[in-house]
Amino acid sequence: MLNKSKAKMNNDSSLLCCPNCHGKLTNRHTEYTCDDCSCNFGIKNGIPSLFIPNDWIDSKPDITSRMRAFYEKTPFPNYDEFDNIGTLLNKSREGIFARLLDEQIPLGSNILDCGCGTG
C-alpha cells in the first residue's frame, strides 16, 4: 500500500502548490519545480520537501533553526519513555474519536501527518 501511495504522490502534482507563490508544481522525478517562480523542491523517500527559507530583514529574528534543533532533539510524539504499541492501542480504544480512527486505519499503516506542528 505504501508504494502505491508514494507513486500516487510522485505523479500527482495537482495536489500541491508552490509555498512561495502558490504556482503550479511540475514533478521532475527528483524534484518539483514551480512553473511560475522556478523554485525547486526536493523529494525524499517519495515525499516532496516544500520548505522555503524566510526572506526577512537581518534585524528580525528567524527561529527556524532553533525550532528544527528542538524537534530533532525531542521529536514529537516522543512516546519512547511513556508508551509502547500496546498502551497506545489501549488508549485508542478508550476515546470515541481515537477508537473510530483505529477501526478505519489498518494495523501497520503508514500515516503522513503533514503540517501539523506538534499535532
Tab-separated table of C-alpha atoms in Angstrom:
chain	number	residue	atom	x	y	z
A	1	MET	CA	0.000	0.000	0.000
A	2	LEU	CA	2.821	2.445	0.817
A	3	ASN	CA	4.431	2.003	-2.592
A	4	LYS	CA	1.154	2.842	-4.339
A	5	SER	CA	0.783	5.919	-2.123
A	6	LYS	CA	4.322	7.057	-2.928
A	7	ALA	CA	3.737	6.519	-6.641
A	8	LYS	CA	0.484	8.494	-6.467
A	9	MET	CA	2.151	11.366	-4.601
A	10	ASN	CA	5.079	11.467	-7.002
A	11	ASN	CA	2.838	11.566	-10.071
A	12	ASP	CA	0.001	13.823	-8.915
A	13	SER	CA	1.395	17.318	-8.575
A	14	SER	CA	-2.155	18.730	-8.793
A	15	LEU	CA	-2.386	18.112	-5.033
A	16	LEU	CA	0.447	20.563	-4.387
A	17	CYS	CA	1.244	24.196	-4.961
A	18	CYS	CA	4.374	26.268	-4.559
A	19	PRO	CA	4.707	27.541	-0.975
A	20	ASN	CA	6.491	30.626	-2.314
A	21	CYS	CA	3.985	31.918	-4.904
A	22	HIS	CA	1.159	29.300	-4.942
A	23	GLY	CA	2.033	28.441	-8.545
A	24	LYS	CA	1.685	25.040	-10.222
A	25	LEU	CA	4.377	22.483	-9.411
A	26	THR	CA	5.738	20.101	-12.032
A	27	ASN	CA	7.245	16.776	-10.995
A	28	ARG	CA	10.713	16.294	-12.472
A	29	HIS	CA	11.176	12.873	-10.752
A	30	THR	CA	13.981	14.048	-8.420
A	31	GLU	CA	12.352	17.373	-7.527
A	32	TYR	CA	9.307	19.556	-8.028
A	33	THR	CA	9.722	22.841	-9.908
A	34	CYS	CA	7.333	25.785	-9.765
A	35	ASP	CA	6.138	26.780	-13.236
A	36	ASP	CA	5.742	30.421	-12.121
A	37	CYS	CA	8.702	31.354	-9.889
A	38	SER	CA	11.080	28.460	-10.782
A	39	CYS	CA	11.658	27.433	-7.134
A	40	ASN	CA	12.874	23.837	-6.809
A	41	PHE	CA	11.832	21.427	-4.050
A	42	GLY	CA	13.498	18.074	-3.438
A	43	ILE	CA	11.792	14.733	-2.935
A	44	LYS	CA	12.931	12.481	-0.071
A	45	ASN	CA	11.551	8.947	0.247
A	46	GLY	CA	8.747	9.866	-2.155
A	47	ILE	CA	7.670	12.927	-0.124
A	48	PRO	CA	8.161	16.436	-1.513
A	49	SER	CA	10.067	18.839	0.742
A	50	LEU	CA	8.182	22.093	0.251
A	51	PHE	CA	10.325	24.181	2.591
A	52	ILE	CA	11.325	27.730	1.728
A	53	PRO	CA	13.648	29.792	3.904
A	54	ASN	CA	12.412	33.028	5.415
A	55	ASP	CA	13.363	36.136	3.499
A	56	TRP	CA	13.390	38.591	6.397
A	57	ILE	CA	15.500	41.590	7.159
A	58	ASP	CA	18.541	40.816	9.320
A	59	SER	CA	17.125	42.594	12.382
A	60	LYS	CA	14.085	40.275	12.541
A	61	PRO	CA	14.932	37.032	14.382
A	62	ASP	CA	14.372	33.798	12.481
A	63	ILE	CA	13.639	30.920	14.843
A	64	THR	CA	13.580	28.245	12.121
A	65	SER	CA	16.965	26.765	13.035
A	66	ARG	CA	16.148	26.805	16.781
A	67	MET	CA	12.811	25.058	16.175
A	68	ARG	CA	14.440	22.492	13.870
A	69	ALA	CA	17.103	21.766	16.514
A	70	PHE	CA	14.415	21.382	19.188
A	71	TYR	CA	12.362	18.893	17.150
A	72	GLU	CA	15.452	16.953	16.088
A	73	LYS	CA	16.466	16.617	19.748
A	74	THR	CA	12.921	15.974	21.010
A	75	PRO	CA	10.817	14.565	18.170
A	76	PHE	CA	7.068	14.662	18.617
A	77	PRO	CA	5.430	12.490	19.609
A	78	ASN	CA	8.095	11.132	21.919
A	79	TYR	CA	6.446	8.007	23.293
A	80	ASP	CA	9.673	6.135	23.978
A	81	GLU	CA	9.634	6.570	27.750
A	82	PHE	CA	5.891	6.572	28.356
A	83	ASP	CA	4.077	4.385	25.854
A	84	ASN	CA	4.515	1.383	23.650
A	85	ILE	CA	2.335	-0.082	20.901
A	86	GLY	CA	0.153	-1.886	23.456
A	87	THR	CA	-0.533	1.163	25.616
A	88	LEU	CA	-1.218	3.309	22.532
A	89	LEU	CA	-3.687	0.715	21.209
A	90	ASN	CA	-5.437	0.649	24.585
A	91	LYS	CA	-5.696	4.462	24.557
A	92	SER	CA	-7.114	4.349	21.039
A	93	ARG	CA	-9.931	2.089	22.250
A	94	GLU	CA	-10.876	4.348	25.181
A	95	GLY	CA	-11.826	7.543	23.302
A	96	ILE	CA	-14.599	7.711	20.703
A	97	PHE	CA	-12.597	9.596	18.054
A	98	ALA	CA	-9.468	7.504	18.568
A	99	ARG	CA	-11.494	4.259	18.510
A	100	LEU	CA	-13.253	5.229	15.248
A	101	LEU	CA	-9.924	6.229	13.732
A	102	ASP	CA	-8.331	2.977	14.883
A	103	GLU	CA	-11.170	0.980	13.296
A	104	GLN	CA	-10.676	2.702	9.921
A	105	ILE	CA	-6.885	2.504	9.631
A	106	PRO	CA	-5.394	-0.993	9.249
A	107	LEU	CA	-2.695	-2.055	11.717
A	108	GLY	CA	0.780	-1.307	10.385
A	109	SER	CA	-0.367	1.521	8.089
A	110	ASN	CA	1.977	4.400	7.365
A	111	ILE	CA	0.437	7.802	8.065
A	112	LEU	CA	1.743	11.127	6.798
A	113	ASP	CA	0.956	13.842	9.350
A	114	CYS	CA	1.638	16.915	7.286
A	115	GLY	CA	1.970	20.470	8.505
A	116	CYS	CA	0.579	19.891	11.962
A	117	GLY	CA	3.430	21.133	14.131
A	118	THR	CA	3.050	19.174	17.322
A	119	GLY	CA	-0.199	17.609	16.140
